[in-house]
C-alpha cells in the first residue's frame, strides 16, 4: 500500500506542478504535512541537496523521499509517479499541438499556464525563504536567521548585478554558499 501511496502523491505533484522543479515545492510541502514521510526542515535540506546535485530538483526529491520511505523500490515508484504525468502529457500534446497552435484558446491557455508557473515558483521561493530565514521557537529578535539573509543577498548581488561574477557557473555559488555554511557553523 505504501507503494501505491508514493506513486499517487508524487503523480499528483507531477501532474499539477506546472513550471518545473521549483513549482513542485508547494506540493512537496503538502506531501510532508499530509503523510509525515518527511518534515519541513528535511524538505529544506532536500531542496538544497537537489539544487546542488545533477538532475531535476523534483525528481531528486521524489527519489529521496521514496527511498527513505520504502527503500529502493519506493524511490523508483515515487520517481515514476512524478515523471509519469509529464510523459503522458507530452505524448498527447505532441500529437495535437501542431494542429491547434494558432488557436486563440490554446494561446490563452498557454498565457494562463505561464502565469500559474510564476505563481507556483514564487510560492516555492516564499516557502523556502520562510524555512531558511526564520528560526521557529525563538524570541522575536533571535528568530531571524541573519547569516542566511546576508548570504542570500551577497549571492544575489554577485549573480545578478556584479558583472565580473554574473556569468560564473552556478556551481561556483553553490560551493561558496556551502563553504560559508561551514564557516558560519564554527
PDB file of C-alpha atoms in Angstrom:
ATOM      1  CA  UNK A   1       0.000   0.000   0.000  1.00  0.00           C
ATOM      2  CA  UNK A   2       2.915   2.386   0.674  1.00  0.00           C
ATOM      3  CA  UNK A   3       3.999   1.988  -2.955  1.00  0.00           C
ATOM      4  CA  UNK A   4       0.575   2.998  -4.225  1.00  0.00           C
ATOM      5  CA  UNK A   5       0.550   5.987  -1.855  1.00  0.00           C
ATOM      6  CA  UNK A   6       4.008   7.084  -3.020  1.00  0.00           C
ATOM      7  CA  UNK A   7       3.020   6.804  -6.671  1.00  0.00           C
ATOM      8  CA  UNK A   8      -0.293   8.624  -6.128  1.00  0.00           C
ATOM      9  CA  UNK A   9       1.131  11.526  -4.105  1.00  0.00           C
ATOM     10  CA  UNK A  10       4.014  12.125  -6.498  1.00  0.00           C
ATOM     11  CA  UNK A  11       1.779  11.622  -9.544  1.00  0.00           C
ATOM     12  CA  UNK A  12      -0.402  14.488  -8.273  1.00  0.00           C
ATOM     13  CA  UNK A  13       2.681  16.647  -7.745  1.00  0.00           C
ATOM     14  CA  UNK A  14       3.962  15.849 -11.226  1.00  0.00           C
ATOM     15  CA  UNK A  15       0.564  16.484 -12.784  1.00  0.00           C
ATOM     16  CA  UNK A  16      -0.080  19.872 -11.243  1.00  0.00           C
ATOM     17  CA  UNK A  17       3.416  21.317 -10.729  1.00  0.00           C
ATOM     18  CA  UNK A  18       3.370  23.408 -13.891  1.00  0.00           C
ATOM     19  CA  UNK A  19       6.693  25.175 -14.296  1.00  0.00           C
ATOM     20  CA  UNK A  20       9.310  22.630 -13.386  1.00  0.00           C
ATOM     21  CA  UNK A  21      11.234  21.668 -10.274  1.00  0.00           C
ATOM     22  CA  UNK A  22      10.650  24.749  -8.174  1.00  0.00           C
ATOM     23  CA  UNK A  23       6.926  24.502  -8.808  1.00  0.00           C
ATOM     24  CA  UNK A  24       6.941  21.101  -7.079  1.00  0.00           C
ATOM     25  CA  UNK A  25       7.920  22.661  -3.747  1.00  0.00           C
ATOM     26  CA  UNK A  26       4.366  23.601  -2.661  1.00  0.00           C
ATOM     27  CA  UNK A  27       3.286  20.042  -3.466  1.00  0.00           C
ATOM     28  CA  UNK A  28       6.252  18.614  -1.557  1.00  0.00           C
ATOM     29  CA  UNK A  29       5.244  20.773   1.401  1.00  0.00           C
ATOM     30  CA  UNK A  30       1.708  19.393   1.175  1.00  0.00           C
ATOM     31  CA  UNK A  31       3.034  15.817   0.988  1.00  0.00           C
ATOM     32  CA  UNK A  32       5.169  16.436   4.097  1.00  0.00           C
ATOM     33  CA  UNK A  33       2.227  17.790   6.079  1.00  0.00           C
ATOM     34  CA  UNK A  34      -0.226  15.146   4.842  1.00  0.00           C
ATOM     35  CA  UNK A  35       1.883  11.992   5.065  1.00  0.00           C
ATOM     36  CA  UNK A  36       4.591  12.689   7.631  1.00  0.00           C
ATOM     37  CA  UNK A  37       7.155  10.999   5.367  1.00  0.00           C
ATOM     38  CA  UNK A  38       9.481  13.955   5.974  1.00  0.00           C
ATOM     39  CA  UNK A  39       9.480  17.202   7.924  1.00  0.00           C
ATOM     40  CA  UNK A  40       9.518  20.738   6.538  1.00  0.00           C
ATOM     41  CA  UNK A  41      13.076  21.059   7.817  1.00  0.00           C
ATOM     42  CA  UNK A  42      14.037  17.936   5.873  1.00  0.00           C
ATOM     43  CA  UNK A  43      12.309  19.436   2.829  1.00  0.00           C
ATOM     44  CA  UNK A  44      14.612  22.441   3.041  1.00  0.00           C
ATOM     45  CA  UNK A  45      17.615  20.126   3.167  1.00  0.00           C
ATOM     46  CA  UNK A  46      16.269  18.101   0.231  1.00  0.00           C
ATOM     47  CA  UNK A  47      15.848  21.271  -1.822  1.00  0.00           C
ATOM     48  CA  UNK A  48      19.399  22.369  -1.026  1.00  0.00           C
ATOM     49  CA  UNK A  49      20.851  18.975  -1.920  1.00  0.00           C
ATOM     50  CA  UNK A  50      18.646  18.619  -5.010  1.00  0.00           C
ATOM     51  CA  UNK A  51      19.650  22.048  -6.289  1.00  0.00           C
ATOM     52  CA  UNK A  52      23.327  21.229  -5.846  1.00  0.00           C
ATOM     53  CA  UNK A  53      23.274  17.779  -7.458  1.00  0.00           C
ATOM     54  CA  UNK A  54      22.731  16.753 -11.069  1.00  0.00           C
ATOM     55  CA  UNK A  55      19.197  16.186 -12.265  1.00  0.00           C
ATOM     56  CA  UNK A  56      15.838  17.860 -11.868  1.00  0.00           C
ATOM     57  CA  UNK A  57      15.050  19.000  -8.344  1.00  0.00           C
ATOM     58  CA  UNK A  58      11.586  17.427  -8.204  1.00  0.00           C
ATOM     59  CA  UNK A  59      12.906  14.072  -9.384  1.00  0.00           C
ATOM     60  CA  UNK A  60      15.753  14.165  -6.865  1.00  0.00           C
ATOM     61  CA  UNK A  61      13.321  14.940  -4.035  1.00  0.00           C
ATOM     62  CA  UNK A  62      10.844  12.251  -5.115  1.00  0.00           C
ATOM     63  CA  UNK A  63      13.599   9.663  -5.356  1.00  0.00           C
ATOM     64  CA  UNK A  64      14.949  10.586  -1.941  1.00  0.00           C
ATOM     65  CA  UNK A  65      11.540  10.531  -0.224  1.00  0.00           C
ATOM     66  CA  UNK A  66      10.583   7.262  -1.878  1.00  0.00           C
ATOM     67  CA  UNK A  67      13.895   5.656  -0.952  1.00  0.00           C
ATOM     68  CA  UNK A  68      13.751   6.858   2.669  1.00  0.00           C
ATOM     69  CA  UNK A  69      10.115   5.781   2.977  1.00  0.00           C
ATOM     70  CA  UNK A  70      10.148   2.410   1.240  1.00  0.00           C
ATOM     71  CA  UNK A  71      13.652   1.538   0.072  1.00  0.00           C
ATOM     72  CA  UNK A  72      14.956   1.256  -3.472  1.00  0.00           C
ATOM     73  CA  UNK A  73      11.600   0.207  -4.942  1.00  0.00           C
ATOM     74  CA  UNK A  74       9.948   3.133  -3.148  1.00  0.00           C
ATOM     75  CA  UNK A  75      12.454   5.514  -4.720  1.00  0.00           C
ATOM     76  CA  UNK A  76      11.767   4.128  -8.166  1.00  0.00           C
ATOM     77  CA  UNK A  77       7.991   4.233  -7.719  1.00  0.00           C
ATOM     78  CA  UNK A  78       7.951   7.791  -6.335  1.00  0.00           C
ATOM     79  CA  UNK A  79      10.145   8.946  -9.217  1.00  0.00           C
ATOM     80  CA  UNK A  80       7.934   7.214 -11.787  1.00  0.00           C
ATOM     81  CA  UNK A  81       4.895   8.783 -10.142  1.00  0.00           C
ATOM     82  CA  UNK A  82       6.409  12.245 -10.502  1.00  0.00           C
ATOM     83  CA  UNK A  83       7.512  11.900 -14.130  1.00  0.00           C
ATOM     84  CA  UNK A  84       4.567   9.851 -15.475  1.00  0.00           C
ATOM     85  CA  UNK A  85       2.221  12.840 -15.924  1.00  0.00           C
ATOM     86  CA  UNK A  86       4.849  14.742 -17.912  1.00  0.00           C
ATOM     87  CA  UNK A  87       5.446  11.795 -20.201  1.00  0.00           C
ATOM     88  CA  UNK A  88       1.732  11.263 -20.759  1.00  0.00           C
ATOM     89  CA  UNK A  89       1.010  14.958 -21.346  1.00  0.00           C
ATOM     90  CA  UNK A  90       3.967  15.476 -23.688  1.00  0.00           C
ATOM     91  CA  UNK A  91       2.897  12.491 -25.801  1.00  0.00           C
ATOM     92  CA  UNK A  92      -0.649  13.853 -26.029  1.00  0.00           C
ATOM     93  CA  UNK A  93       0.448  17.432 -26.711  1.00  0.00           C
ATOM     94  CA  UNK A  94       2.957  16.398 -29.367  1.00  0.00           C
ATOM     95  CA  UNK A  95       0.155  14.670 -31.254  1.00  0.00           C
ATOM     96  CA  UNK A  96      -2.261  17.626 -31.232  1.00  0.00           C
ATOM     97  CA  UNK A  97      -0.299  20.847 -30.684  1.00  0.00           C
ATOM     98  CA  UNK A  98       0.719  21.463 -34.282  1.00  0.00           C
ATOM     99  CA  UNK A  99      -2.925  21.335 -35.381  1.00  0.00           C
ATOM    100  CA  UNK A 100      -4.086  23.792 -32.732  1.00  0.00           C
ATOM    101  CA  UNK A 101      -1.052  26.017 -32.038  1.00  0.00           C
ATOM    102  CA  UNK A 102      -2.584  29.036 -33.787  1.00  0.00           C
ATOM    103  CA  UNK A 103      -5.889  28.600 -31.986  1.00  0.00           C
ATOM    104  CA  UNK A 104      -6.752  31.581 -29.760  1.00  0.00           C
ATOM    105  CA  UNK A 105      -7.926  29.283 -26.946  1.00  0.00           C
ATOM    106  CA  UNK A 106      -4.646  27.352 -26.963  1.00  0.00           C
ATOM    107  CA  UNK A 107      -2.718  30.635 -26.875  1.00  0.00           C
ATOM    108  CA  UNK A 108      -4.906  31.824 -23.996  1.00  0.00           C
ATOM    109  CA  UNK A 109      -4.314  28.550 -22.127  1.00  0.00           C
ATOM    110  CA  UNK A 110      -0.529  28.960 -22.505  1.00  0.00           C
ATOM    111  CA  UNK A 111      -0.831  32.538 -21.266  1.00  0.00           C
ATOM    112  CA  UNK A 112      -2.610  31.264 -18.144  1.00  0.00           C
ATOM    113  CA  UNK A 113      -0.131  28.424 -17.652  1.00  0.00           C
ATOM    114  CA  UNK A 114       2.796  30.855 -17.716  1.00  0.00           C
ATOM    115  CA  UNK A 115       1.112  32.944 -15.001  1.00  0.00           C
ATOM    116  CA  UNK A 116       0.445  29.812 -12.941  1.00  0.00           C
ATOM    117  CA  UNK A 117       4.098  28.797 -13.294  1.00  0.00           C
ATOM    118  CA  UNK A 118       5.278  32.155 -11.978  1.00  0.00           C
ATOM    119  CA  UNK A 119       2.858  31.979  -9.045  1.00  0.00           C
ATOM    120  CA  UNK A 120       3.891  28.429  -8.088  1.00  0.00           C
ATOM    121  CA  UNK A 121       7.585  29.263  -8.326  1.00  0.00           C
ATOM    122  CA  UNK A 122       7.056  32.436  -6.269  1.00  0.00           C
ATOM    123  CA  UNK A 123       5.192  30.438  -3.610  1.00  0.00           C
ATOM    124  CA  UNK A 124       8.032  27.937  -3.574  1.00  0.00           C
ATOM    125  CA  UNK A 125      10.511  30.783  -3.081  1.00  0.00           C
ATOM    126  CA  UNK A 126       8.488  32.214  -0.208  1.00  0.00           C
ATOM    127  CA  UNK A 127       8.226  28.765   1.436  1.00  0.00           C
ATOM    128  CA  UNK A 128      11.956  28.149   1.164  1.00  0.00           C
ATOM    129  CA  UNK A 129      12.682  31.684   2.432  1.00  0.00           C
ATOM    130  CA  UNK A 130      10.460  31.107   5.480  1.00  0.00           C
ATOM    131  CA  UNK A 131      12.161  27.808   6.259  1.00  0.00           C
ATOM    132  CA  UNK A 132      15.626  29.305   5.732  1.00  0.00           C
ATOM    133  CA  UNK A 133      15.362  32.777   7.233  1.00  0.00           C
ATOM    134  CA  UNK A 134      13.095  32.168  10.239  1.00  0.00           C
ATOM    135  CA  UNK A 135      14.060  30.025  13.236  1.00  0.00           C
ATOM    136  CA  UNK A 136      10.835  28.809  14.869  1.00  0.00           C
ATOM    137  CA  UNK A 137      10.511  28.738  18.633  1.00  0.00           C
ATOM    138  CA  UNK A 138      12.906  31.622  19.255  1.00  0.00           C
ATOM    139  CA  UNK A 139      12.365  35.073  20.657  1.00  0.00           C
ATOM    140  CA  UNK A 140      11.397  37.771  18.173  1.00  0.00           C
ATOM    141  CA  UNK A 141      14.964  39.085  17.828  1.00  0.00           C
ATOM    142  CA  UNK A 142      16.553  35.618  17.682  1.00  0.00           C
ATOM    143  CA  UNK A 143      14.054  34.125  15.213  1.00  0.00           C
ATOM    144  CA  UNK A 144      15.578  35.864  12.192  1.00  0.00           C
ATOM    145  CA  UNK A 145      18.488  33.961  10.713  1.00  0.00           C
ATOM    146  CA  UNK A 146      20.626  36.985   9.797  1.00  0.00           C
ATOM    147  CA  UNK A 147      23.506  34.905   8.465  1.00  0.00           C
ATOM    148  CA  UNK A 148      21.270  33.228   5.882  1.00  0.00           C
ATOM    149  CA  UNK A 149      19.710  36.537   4.854  1.00  0.00           C
ATOM    150  CA  UNK A 150      23.101  38.193   4.393  1.00  0.00           C
ATOM    151  CA  UNK A 151      24.453  35.204   2.467  1.00  0.00           C
ATOM    152  CA  UNK A 152      21.385  35.162   0.195  1.00  0.00           C
ATOM    153  CA  UNK A 153      21.754  38.864  -0.612  1.00  0.00           C
ATOM    154  CA  UNK A 154      25.509  38.524  -1.223  1.00  0.00           C
ATOM    155  CA  UNK A 155      24.910  35.671  -3.668  1.00  0.00           C
ATOM    156  CA  UNK A 156      22.029  37.573  -5.295  1.00  0.00           C
ATOM    157  CA  UNK A 157      24.294  40.574  -5.780  1.00  0.00           C
ATOM    158  CA  UNK A 158      27.111  38.536  -7.330  1.00  0.00           C
ATOM    159  CA  UNK A 159      24.761  36.563  -9.594  1.00  0.00           C
ATOM    160  CA  UNK A 160      22.567  39.444 -10.731  1.00  0.00           C
ATOM    161  CA  UNK A 161      24.366  42.794 -10.573  1.00  0.00           C
ATOM    162  CA  UNK A 162      28.122  42.243 -10.360  1.00  0.00           C
ATOM    163  CA  UNK A 163      29.308  41.985 -13.975  1.00  0.00           C
ATOM    164  CA  UNK A 164      32.595  40.099 -13.344  1.00  0.00           C
ATOM    165  CA  UNK A 165      30.837  37.287 -11.448  1.00  0.00           C
ATOM    166  CA  UNK A 166      27.412  37.380 -13.092  1.00  0.00           C
ATOM    167  CA  UNK A 167      28.334  34.798 -15.722  1.00  0.00           C
ATOM    168  CA  UNK A 168      30.066  32.341 -13.409  1.00  0.00           C
ATOM    169  CA  UNK A 169      28.664  28.832 -13.354  1.00  0.00           C
ATOM    170  CA  UNK A 170      26.013  28.267 -10.625  1.00  0.00           C
ATOM    171  CA  UNK A 171      28.189  25.555  -9.039  1.00  0.00           C
ATOM    172  CA  UNK A 172      30.638  28.306  -8.007  1.00  0.00           C
ATOM    173  CA  UNK A 173      27.917  29.989  -5.957  1.00  0.00           C
ATOM    174  CA  UNK A 174      26.675  26.679  -4.555  1.00  0.00           C
ATOM    175  CA  UNK A 175      30.228  25.844  -3.448  1.00  0.00           C
ATOM    176  CA  UNK A 176      30.663  29.326  -1.988  1.00  0.00           C
ATOM    177  CA  UNK A 177      27.407  29.005  -0.046  1.00  0.00           C
ATOM    178  CA  UNK A 178      28.379  25.563   1.269  1.00  0.00           C
ATOM    179  CA  UNK A 179      31.763  26.927   2.385  1.00  0.00           C
ATOM    180  CA  UNK A 180      30.051  29.867   4.114  1.00  0.00           C
ATOM    181  CA  UNK A 181      27.691  27.449   5.845  1.00  0.00           C
ATOM    182  CA  UNK A 182      30.654  25.513   7.193  1.00  0.00           C
ATOM    183  CA  UNK A 183      32.391  28.705   8.341  1.00  0.00           C
ATOM    184  CA  UNK A 184      29.189  30.063   9.942  1.00  0.00           C
ATOM    185  CA  UNK A 185      28.760  26.842  11.906  1.00  0.00           C
ATOM    186  CA  UNK A 186      32.206  27.050  13.514  1.00  0.00           C
TER     187      UNK A 186
END
